[in-house]
Amino acid sequence: MIDLKKIRSDFPGLQINVHGKPYVYFDSAATSQKPKMVIDAVTSYYTDYTANVHRGIYFASEKATNHYESVRAQVAQLIHASSERNIIFTKGTTESINMVAYSWARKHLKPGDEILITEMEHHSNLVPWQIAAQDTGAILKYIPITMDGTLDLSDIGLLLSPSTKLFAITQQSNVLGTVNPIKELVRKGHDMGAVVLVDAAQSVPHQSVDVQDLNCDFLAFSGHKMLGPTGVGVLYGKMEILEDMTPFHGGGEMINRVTMQESTWNDIPYRFEAGTPNIAQVIGLGAAIDYLNDIGMATVHFYEQELLAHAKNALSDIDGITIYGPENNCGAVIPFNIDGIHAADLAQFLDQDGIAVRAGHHCAQPIMDKFGVSSTVRASFYVYNTKDEVDQFIQCLNNIKKYFV
Ligand code: C6P
């Protein structure tokens, strides 16, 4: 059983009033609220043992290094990686994917090779591949989506071929909530000899993810969407593939030996963590993982699914509403429009009632093009949201609608 009262009391960001109303935060797909344990862990690093990592042989530096490295082990455990050496700290999903696009793709792609992605990708898993294709002469192809917001896999046999060198797919759409059959897609990619990257920005925060079971070559996610600080993310990679990548950034920590003529590289993962890393943020991520583990990822997922079902059911009764995305196999995200009210207006009216939702293209413009809209409203939930908040949201939508008749 989930102890919602306790959970909500852990989040200072949920205790505020907005425009005189209790704050209802329905934008966790953009970034999550942070429990005080995460804020305390960050503060403690800055107040009790500020020092650089991997560089000092004094108390604070060793403590910071130990904390930093123990989070690497926590991340490995969370996603069931076989070793913490597979875990590279980045500043977020975007940087993780760009690292692959620069350090792997530019080394391995040649003119005529193909990169396969899908029409439901966030721009962070699309634009880096457009640039990589331009730079290498590779061809970028897309798996289309259907009008119910799932992948149209009818032509997968044509789209995936021995020419496909990289297959990059989101595990869960940030706009539609669609959860893709990722294990099957990874297998299909491997059958054609492709390297497969999974964008897990919207999945790792909400469900248990097992990279060994998925057998993906890369997996990318962000700390700030899973109760952690901004400025920290992860790239998981299989060791033999990471070994075969050129460094992304040059600088301190990523080298073994530097002379004026040349340099040799440090071991993985340090080879890909040039410069002073985001130490406080990594330590905060460790506290976030502890927090999620205490609740249990299965419980997080189960509770969010209940909330989603409750919200979808109530929303579908609103006249003139269009809810996008599939009915099943969906994360706790609801994109919608209401006839005659622009998404941005709706979001602003909701804000007046203290309710935060996102309105716009959600950094996934090809999805908007597919559905023939320029924007949608998106309500997204996390483990700290409640059915009462959902009911309040529905009531506010019904009130707003009255202004537009
Ligand atoms: N989506 C949203 O409101 P960063 O910004 O690097 O932490 O994550 C990028 C990213 C990549 N893939 C997916 C599936 C995502 O959802 C996101 C971030 C946020 O939907 C902010 S645009």
Short mmCIF file of C-alpha atoms and ligand atoms in Angstrom, two decimals:
data_model
loop_
_atom_site.label_atom_id
_atom_site.label_comp_id
_atom_site.label_asym_id
_atom_site.label_seq_id
_atom_site.Cartn_x
_atom_site.Cartn_y
_atom_site.Cartn_z
CA MET A 1 0.00 0.00 0.00
CA ILE A 2 1.24 3.42 -0.88
CA ASP A 3 1.45 5.96 1.97
CA LEU A 4 0.42 9.07 0.06
CA LYS A 5 0.20 11.30 3.10
CA LYS A 6 3.81 10.55 3.98
CA ILE A 7 4.97 10.82 0.37
CA ARG A 8 3.32 14.20 -0.14
CA SER A 9 4.78 15.54 3.10
CA ASP A 10 8.27 14.71 1.75
CA PHE A 11 7.90 17.17 -1.13
CA PRO A 12 8.27 20.83 -0.12
CA GLY A 13 7.43 21.85 -3.69
CA LEU A 14 3.91 20.46 -3.26
CA GLN A 15 3.18 22.46 -0.11
CA ILE A 16 2.95 25.87 -1.77
CA ASN A 17 -0.08 27.87 -2.86
CA VAL A 18 -0.32 29.26 -6.37
CA HIS A 19 -2.65 32.22 -6.97
CA GLY A 20 -4.05 31.49 -3.52
CA LYS A 21 -4.89 27.87 -4.38
CA PRO A 22 -3.16 24.65 -3.29
CA TYR A 23 -0.62 23.73 -5.92
CA VAL A 24 -1.50 20.81 -8.21
CA TYR A 25 1.59 19.75 -10.14
CA PHE A 26 0.73 17.79 -13.28
CA ASP A 27 3.93 18.40 -15.24
CA SER A 28 6.21 15.65 -13.98
CA ALA A 29 7.00 14.46 -17.51
CA ALA A 30 8.83 17.80 -17.92
CA THR A 31 10.56 17.55 -14.55
CA SER A 32 9.56 16.01 -11.26
CA GLN A 33 9.29 17.59 -7.84
CA LYS A 34 12.16 16.76 -5.44
CA PRO A 35 11.75 15.14 -2.01
CA LYS A 36 13.54 16.83 0.88
CA MET A 37 15.94 13.86 1.12
CA VAL A 38 17.30 14.83 -2.31
CA ILE A 39 17.51 18.51 -1.40
CA ASP A 40 19.23 17.57 1.88
CA ALA A 41 21.76 15.34 0.10
CA VAL A 42 22.69 18.18 -2.26
CA THR A 43 22.88 20.69 0.61
CA SER A 44 24.97 18.31 2.70
CA TYR A 45 27.56 17.98 -0.07
CA TYR A 46 27.82 21.77 -0.33
CA THR A 47 27.89 22.39 3.42
CA ASP A 48 29.72 19.36 4.85
CA TYR A 49 32.22 18.05 2.31
CA THR A 50 32.56 20.25 -0.76
CA ALA A 51 35.57 19.06 -2.75
CA ASN A 52 36.35 17.83 -6.22
CA VAL A 53 36.14 14.10 -6.94
CA HIS A 54 38.92 11.69 -8.01
CA ARG A 55 41.55 14.35 -7.38
CA GLY A 56 42.15 14.88 -3.66
CA ILE A 57 43.69 12.68 -0.96
CA TYR A 58 42.03 14.51 1.90
CA PHE A 59 38.86 13.79 3.88
CA ALA A 60 36.30 15.83 1.93
CA SER A 61 37.53 14.80 -1.49
CA GLU A 62 37.58 11.14 -0.54
CA LYS A 63 34.09 11.40 0.93
CA ALA A 64 32.77 13.18 -2.18
CA THR A 65 34.44 10.58 -4.41
CA ASN A 66 32.98 7.70 -2.40
CA HIS A 67 29.48 9.18 -2.55
CA TYR A 68 29.79 9.96 -6.25
CA GLU A 69 31.01 6.47 -7.10
CA SER A 70 28.45 4.75 -4.87
CA VAL A 71 25.71 6.43 -6.94
CA ARG A 72 27.22 4.83 -10.02
CA ALA A 73 26.71 1.46 -8.34
CA GLN A 74 23.15 2.44 -7.34
CA VAL A 75 22.32 3.37 -10.93
CA ALA A 76 23.77 0.09 -12.18
CA GLN A 77 21.57 -1.77 -9.70
CA LEU A 78 18.48 0.26 -10.58
CA ILE A 79 18.68 -0.60 -14.29
CA HIS A 80 20.23 -4.04 -13.70
CA ALA A 81 23.49 -3.28 -15.49
CA SER A 82 26.11 -5.97 -15.00
CA SER A 83 28.69 -3.46 -13.76
CA GLU A 84 28.92 0.16 -12.64
CA ARG A 85 31.56 0.57 -15.37
CA ASN A 86 28.67 0.60 -17.85
CA ILE A 87 27.32 3.78 -16.26
CA ILE A 88 28.46 7.17 -17.58
CA PHE A 89 27.23 10.30 -15.84
CA THR A 90 26.09 13.03 -18.24
CA LYS A 91 24.01 16.13 -17.71
CA GLY A 92 20.84 14.50 -19.02
CA THR A 93 19.22 12.37 -21.69
CA THR A 94 19.99 14.95 -24.36
CA GLU A 95 23.69 14.88 -23.63
CA SER A 96 23.69 11.07 -23.37
CA ILE A 97 22.17 10.71 -26.85
CA ASN A 98 24.49 13.35 -28.31
CA MET A 99 27.43 11.45 -26.84
CA VAL A 100 26.41 8.40 -28.85
CA ALA A 101 25.75 10.54 -31.94
CA TYR A 102 29.23 12.07 -31.77
CA SER A 103 31.41 9.39 -30.21
CA TRP A 104 29.86 6.28 -31.75
CA ALA A 105 27.98 7.40 -34.89
CA ARG A 106 30.65 9.62 -36.35
CA LYS A 107 33.20 6.86 -35.99
CA HIS A 108 31.04 4.06 -37.36
CA LEU A 109 28.63 5.53 -39.93
CA LYS A 110 29.50 6.01 -43.58
CA PRO A 111 27.54 7.30 -46.59
CA GLY A 112 24.56 5.10 -47.38
CA ASP A 113 24.32 3.59 -43.89
CA GLU A 114 20.92 3.98 -42.30
CA ILE A 115 19.76 5.32 -38.95
CA LEU A 116 16.25 4.23 -37.98
CA ILE A 117 14.18 6.16 -35.45
CA THR A 118 10.43 6.65 -35.02
CA GLU A 119 7.97 9.47 -35.60
CA MET A 120 7.26 9.62 -31.87
CA GLU A 121 10.76 10.62 -30.78
CA HIS A 122 11.45 13.63 -28.60
CA HIS A 123 13.66 16.12 -30.47
CA SER A 124 16.56 14.92 -28.31
CA ASN A 125 16.38 11.54 -30.02
CA LEU A 126 15.79 13.03 -33.46
CA VAL A 127 17.87 16.17 -34.06
CA PRO A 128 21.21 14.54 -33.06
CA TRP A 129 20.52 11.88 -35.72
CA GLN A 130 19.64 14.49 -38.35
CA ILE A 131 22.99 16.18 -37.66
CA ALA A 132 24.86 12.87 -37.59
CA ALA A 133 23.24 11.88 -40.91
CA GLN A 134 24.26 15.21 -42.47
CA ASP A 135 27.83 14.83 -41.21
CA THR A 136 28.34 11.20 -42.21
CA GLY A 137 26.17 10.82 -45.33
CA ALA A 138 23.97 8.30 -43.52
CA ILE A 139 20.24 8.18 -44.29
CA LEU A 140 17.69 8.86 -41.55
CA LYS A 141 14.52 6.78 -41.69
CA TYR A 142 11.40 6.79 -39.51
CA ILE A 143 8.98 4.14 -38.30
CA PRO A 144 5.58 5.85 -38.70
CA ILE A 145 2.95 6.10 -35.99
CA THR A 146 -0.70 5.24 -36.33
CA MET A 147 -3.53 7.61 -35.45
CA ASP A 148 -3.99 5.73 -32.18
CA GLY A 149 -0.49 6.76 -31.19
CA THR A 150 1.31 3.41 -31.47
CA LEU A 151 4.15 2.45 -33.76
CA ASP A 152 3.05 1.21 -37.16
CA LEU A 153 5.27 -1.83 -37.44
CA SER A 154 3.69 -3.17 -40.65
CA ASP A 155 6.74 -2.16 -42.72
CA ILE A 156 9.38 -2.87 -40.11
CA GLY A 157 10.75 -5.64 -42.36
CA LEU A 158 11.52 -3.02 -45.02
CA LEU A 159 12.64 -0.23 -42.70
CA LEU A 160 15.06 -2.39 -40.73
CA SER A 161 17.68 -3.95 -42.96
CA PRO A 162 21.37 -4.84 -42.92
CA SER A 163 21.98 -1.19 -43.91
CA THR A 164 20.51 -0.07 -40.56
CA LYS A 165 23.54 0.61 -38.42
CA LEU A 166 21.77 2.44 -35.62
CA PHE A 167 18.23 2.00 -34.30
CA ALA A 168 17.17 4.59 -31.71
CA ILE A 169 13.75 4.31 -30.06
CA THR A 170 11.93 5.75 -27.11
CA GLN A 171 10.66 3.30 -24.52
CA GLN A 172 7.81 5.63 -23.59
CA SER A 173 6.59 8.62 -25.57
CA ASN A 174 6.73 11.89 -23.64
CA VAL A 175 3.71 13.20 -25.54
CA LEU A 176 1.42 10.21 -25.98
CA GLY A 177 2.53 8.03 -23.10
CA THR A 178 2.81 5.08 -25.52
CA VAL A 179 4.94 2.30 -24.10
CA ASN A 180 6.71 0.61 -27.01
CA PRO A 181 7.42 -3.14 -27.29
CA ILE A 182 11.03 -2.32 -26.65
CA LYS A 183 12.46 -5.77 -26.04
CA GLU A 184 11.03 -7.05 -29.31
CA LEU A 185 12.31 -3.97 -31.17
CA VAL A 186 15.81 -4.39 -29.72
CA ARG A 187 15.79 -7.99 -30.89
CA LYS A 188 14.65 -7.01 -34.38
CA GLY A 189 17.40 -4.38 -34.54
CA HIS A 190 20.02 -6.90 -33.46
CA ASP A 191 18.76 -9.43 -36.01
CA MET A 192 19.83 -6.90 -38.68
CA GLY A 193 23.13 -6.17 -36.97
CA ALA A 194 22.13 -2.67 -35.78
CA VAL A 195 23.33 -1.05 -32.59
CA VAL A 196 20.22 -0.18 -30.54
CA LEU A 197 19.76 2.86 -28.32
CA VAL A 198 16.78 3.23 -26.00
CA ASP A 199 15.60 6.67 -24.88
CA ALA A 200 14.40 5.86 -21.37
CA ALA A 201 13.83 9.44 -20.18
CA GLN A 202 10.15 8.70 -19.54
CA SER A 203 10.41 5.05 -18.53
CA VAL A 204 13.16 4.75 -15.91
CA PRO A 205 11.33 7.17 -13.55
CA HIS A 206 8.09 5.19 -13.69
CA GLN A 207 8.80 1.48 -14.09
CA SER A 208 11.43 -1.13 -13.49
CA VAL A 209 13.92 -1.25 -16.38
CA ASP A 210 16.38 -4.09 -16.91
CA VAL A 211 19.05 -3.36 -19.51
CA GLN A 212 20.29 -6.95 -19.53
CA ASP A 213 16.83 -8.28 -20.19
CA LEU A 214 16.19 -5.65 -22.89
CA ASN A 215 19.67 -6.38 -24.25
CA CYS A 216 19.92 -2.79 -25.56
CA ASP A 217 23.36 -1.42 -26.46
CA PHE A 218 22.71 2.05 -25.05
CA LEU A 219 20.10 3.45 -22.68
CA ALA A 220 19.73 7.14 -21.81
CA PHE A 221 17.80 8.89 -19.04
CA SER A 222 17.72 12.04 -16.88
CA GLY A 223 17.88 12.42 -13.10
CA HIS A 224 15.50 15.38 -12.92
CA LYS A 225 12.50 13.40 -14.14
CA MET A 226 12.96 10.79 -11.39
CA LEU A 227 12.96 13.01 -8.28
CA GLY A 228 16.63 13.93 -8.70
CA PRO A 229 18.33 17.24 -9.41
CA THR A 230 18.62 18.85 -12.83
CA GLY A 231 22.01 18.61 -14.53
CA VAL A 232 22.56 14.89 -14.12
CA GLY A 233 21.73 12.02 -16.43
CA VAL A 234 23.02 8.65 -17.44
CA LEU A 235 24.27 6.88 -20.50
CA TYR A 236 24.37 3.11 -20.08
CA GLY A 237 26.44 1.34 -22.71
CA LYS A 238 27.66 -2.19 -23.33
CA MET A 239 31.35 -2.33 -22.57
CA GLU A 240 32.61 -3.54 -25.95
CA ILE A 241 30.67 -0.76 -27.68
CA LEU A 242 31.86 1.94 -25.26
CA GLU A 243 35.43 0.71 -25.82
CA ASP A 244 34.98 1.30 -29.53
CA MET A 245 33.94 4.97 -29.22
CA THR A 246 36.07 8.08 -29.56
CA PRO A 247 36.07 10.46 -26.58
CA PHE A 248 33.22 13.00 -26.57
CA HIS A 249 34.91 15.85 -24.70
CA GLY A 250 38.62 16.27 -24.10
CA GLY A 251 39.93 17.58 -20.79
CA GLY A 252 40.74 16.60 -17.25
CA GLU A 253 39.93 13.15 -15.87
CA MET A 254 39.31 11.50 -19.25
CA ILE A 255 43.02 10.97 -19.94
CA ASN A 256 45.63 8.47 -18.87
CA ARG A 257 48.80 10.25 -20.06
CA VAL A 258 49.17 13.60 -21.80
CA THR A 259 52.27 14.79 -23.61
CA MET A 260 52.54 17.86 -25.81
CA GLN A 261 52.15 15.62 -28.85
CA GLU A 262 49.34 13.26 -27.87
CA SER A 263 47.18 11.79 -25.15
CA THR A 264 46.00 8.36 -24.14
CA TRP A 265 42.62 7.72 -22.64
CA ASN A 266 41.43 6.80 -19.18
CA ASP A 267 39.40 3.68 -18.53
CA ILE A 268 35.65 3.62 -19.08
CA PRO A 269 33.50 5.25 -17.72
CA TYR A 270 35.96 8.07 -16.84
CA ARG A 271 36.99 8.43 -20.49
CA PHE A 272 33.55 9.95 -21.10
CA GLU A 273 33.38 12.19 -18.02
CA ALA A 274 35.78 15.00 -18.93
CA GLY A 275 36.15 17.90 -16.50
CA THR A 276 34.68 18.35 -13.04
CA PRO A 277 31.37 16.50 -13.09
CA ASN A 278 28.07 17.59 -11.57
CA ILE A 279 29.02 16.18 -8.18
CA ALA A 280 26.16 17.52 -6.07
CA GLN A 281 23.64 16.48 -8.70
CA VAL A 282 24.99 12.93 -8.88
CA ILE A 283 24.83 12.69 -5.09
CA GLY A 284 21.25 14.02 -5.20
CA LEU A 285 20.40 11.38 -7.79
CA GLY A 286 21.59 8.73 -5.35
CA ALA A 287 19.11 10.03 -2.76
CA ALA A 288 16.35 9.99 -5.39
CA ILE A 289 17.09 6.35 -6.23
CA ASP A 290 16.99 5.49 -2.53
CA TYR A 291 13.63 7.22 -2.29
CA LEU A 292 12.16 5.38 -5.29
CA ASN A 293 13.57 2.06 -4.07
CA ASP A 294 11.94 2.60 -0.68
CA ILE A 295 8.55 2.89 -2.37
CA GLY A 296 9.42 0.21 -4.94
CA MET A 297 9.28 0.74 -8.69
CA ALA A 298 6.47 -1.83 -9.02
CA THR A 299 4.38 0.17 -6.54
CA VAL A 300 5.17 3.45 -8.31
CA HIS A 301 4.06 1.95 -11.60
CA PHE A 302 0.93 0.31 -10.22
CA TYR A 303 -0.21 3.46 -8.43
CA GLU A 304 0.36 5.68 -11.45
CA GLN A 305 -1.64 3.31 -13.62
CA GLU A 306 -4.57 3.59 -11.19
CA LEU A 307 -4.35 7.36 -11.30
CA LEU A 308 -4.15 7.33 -15.08
CA ALA A 309 -7.22 5.11 -15.43
CA HIS A 310 -9.16 7.34 -13.04
CA ALA A 311 -8.16 10.50 -14.92
CA LYS A 312 -8.80 9.11 -18.40
CA ASN A 313 -12.19 7.86 -17.37
CA ALA A 314 -13.23 11.21 -15.92
CA LEU A 315 -11.72 13.25 -18.76
CA SER A 316 -13.52 11.26 -21.43
CA ASP A 317 -16.85 12.58 -20.09
CA ILE A 318 -15.91 16.17 -20.99
CA ASP A 319 -17.74 17.39 -24.08
CA GLY A 320 -15.53 18.23 -27.05
CA ILE A 321 -12.39 16.65 -25.62
CA THR A 322 -9.92 14.75 -27.80
CA ILE A 323 -7.51 12.56 -25.91
CA TYR A 324 -4.50 11.46 -27.97
CA GLY A 325 -2.52 8.27 -27.60
CA PRO A 326 -3.35 4.62 -27.11
CA GLU A 327 -5.90 3.27 -24.64
CA ASN A 328 -3.59 0.59 -23.27
CA ASN A 329 0.11 0.25 -22.60
CA CYS A 330 0.44 3.85 -21.65
CA GLY A 331 2.44 5.77 -19.08
CA ALA A 332 0.83 8.31 -16.74
CA VAL A 333 0.59 11.02 -19.38
CA ILE A 334 -2.58 12.45 -20.93
CA PRO A 335 -2.35 14.70 -23.99
CA PHE A 336 -5.59 16.36 -25.00
CA ASN A 337 -7.36 19.28 -26.63
CA ILE A 338 -10.83 20.69 -26.04
CA ASP A 339 -12.76 22.01 -29.05
CA GLY A 340 -12.69 25.78 -29.34
CA ILE A 341 -10.06 26.41 -26.64
CA HIS A 342 -6.42 26.82 -27.53
CA ALA A 343 -4.10 24.58 -25.51
CA ALA A 344 -2.11 27.58 -24.24
CA ASP A 345 -5.30 29.33 -23.05
CA LEU A 346 -6.41 26.19 -21.27
CA ALA A 347 -3.06 25.89 -19.52
CA GLN A 348 -3.23 29.53 -18.45
CA PHE A 349 -6.73 29.16 -17.06
CA LEU A 350 -5.64 26.04 -15.17
CA ASP A 351 -2.68 27.96 -13.78
CA GLN A 352 -5.13 30.49 -12.32
CA ASP A 353 -6.59 27.55 -10.41
CA GLY A 354 -3.15 26.51 -9.20
CA ILE A 355 -2.85 23.61 -11.64
CA ALA A 356 0.40 23.21 -13.63
CA VAL A 357 0.19 21.38 -16.96
CA ARG A 358 2.31 21.73 -20.07
CA ALA A 359 0.89 23.12 -23.32
CA GLY A 360 2.70 23.17 -26.65
CA HIS A 361 4.42 20.73 -28.97
CA HIS A 362 6.31 19.05 -26.11
CA CYS A 363 9.57 18.97 -28.11
CA ALA A 364 8.07 16.41 -30.47
CA GLN A 365 6.81 18.39 -33.45
CA PRO A 366 6.52 15.41 -35.85
CA ILE A 367 3.83 13.99 -33.54
CA MET A 368 1.89 17.26 -33.72
CA ASP A 369 2.20 17.19 -37.53
CA LYS A 370 0.86 13.65 -37.56
CA PHE A 371 -2.22 14.63 -35.56
CA GLY A 372 -2.65 17.88 -37.49
CA VAL A 373 -2.44 20.11 -34.41
CA SER A 374 0.11 22.71 -33.36
CA SER A 375 -0.14 21.94 -29.68
CA THR A 376 -1.85 19.90 -27.00
CA VAL A 377 -2.33 20.21 -23.28
CA ARG A 378 -0.44 17.50 -21.40
CA ALA A 379 -1.19 16.40 -17.87
CA SER A 380 1.45 14.06 -16.47
CA PHE A 381 1.43 12.37 -13.10
CA TYR A 382 3.90 10.97 -10.62
CA VAL A 383 3.71 8.94 -7.46
CA TYR A 384 2.91 12.02 -5.33
CA ASN A 385 -0.29 12.97 -7.20
CA THR A 386 -3.73 12.05 -5.91
CA LYS A 387 -7.19 11.17 -7.19
CA ASP A 388 -8.50 14.28 -5.40
CA GLU A 389 -6.15 16.41 -7.47
CA VAL A 390 -7.42 14.71 -10.62
CA ASP A 391 -11.02 15.41 -9.59
CA GLN A 392 -10.18 19.05 -8.94
CA PHE A 393 -8.54 19.25 -12.37
CA ILE A 394 -11.67 17.85 -14.06
CA GLN A 395 -13.87 20.29 -12.19
CA CYS A 396 -11.65 23.20 -13.26
CA LEU A 397 -11.77 22.07 -16.89
CA ASN A 398 -15.55 21.96 -16.75
CA ASN A 399 -15.62 25.47 -15.23
CA ILE A 400 -13.22 26.83 -17.87
CA LYS A 401 -15.35 25.34 -20.62
CA LYS A 402 -18.27 27.51 -19.48
CA TYR A 403 -16.34 30.66 -20.48
CA PHE A 404 -16.07 29.40 -24.02
CA VAL A 405 -19.70 28.58 -24.84
N1 C6P B 1 11.09 15.75 -22.09
C1 C6P B 1 9.03 16.92 -21.58
O1 C6P B 1 8.38 17.84 -21.09
P1 C6P B 1 16.48 16.21 -20.98
O2 C6P B 1 15.88 17.53 -21.31
O3 C6P B 1 17.82 16.03 -21.63
O4 C6P B 1 16.45 15.87 -19.55
O5 C6P B 1 15.50 15.10 -21.64
C2 C6P B 1 15.21 15.14 -23.00
C3 C6P B 1 14.16 14.13 -23.32
C4 C6P B 1 14.49 13.05 -24.11
N2 C6P B 1 13.60 12.08 -24.37
C5 C6P B 1 12.36 12.11 -23.89
C6 C6P B 1 11.42 10.99 -24.19
C7 C6P B 1 11.96 13.20 -23.10
O6 C6P B 1 10.73 13.22 -22.60
C8 C6P B 1 12.87 14.24 -22.81
C9 C6P B 1 12.45 15.44 -22.03
C10 C6P B 1 10.52 16.83 -21.31
O7 C6P B 1 8.50 16.05 -22.26
C11 C6P B 1 11.18 18.17 -21.51
S1 C6P B 1 11.15 18.72 -23.18
#
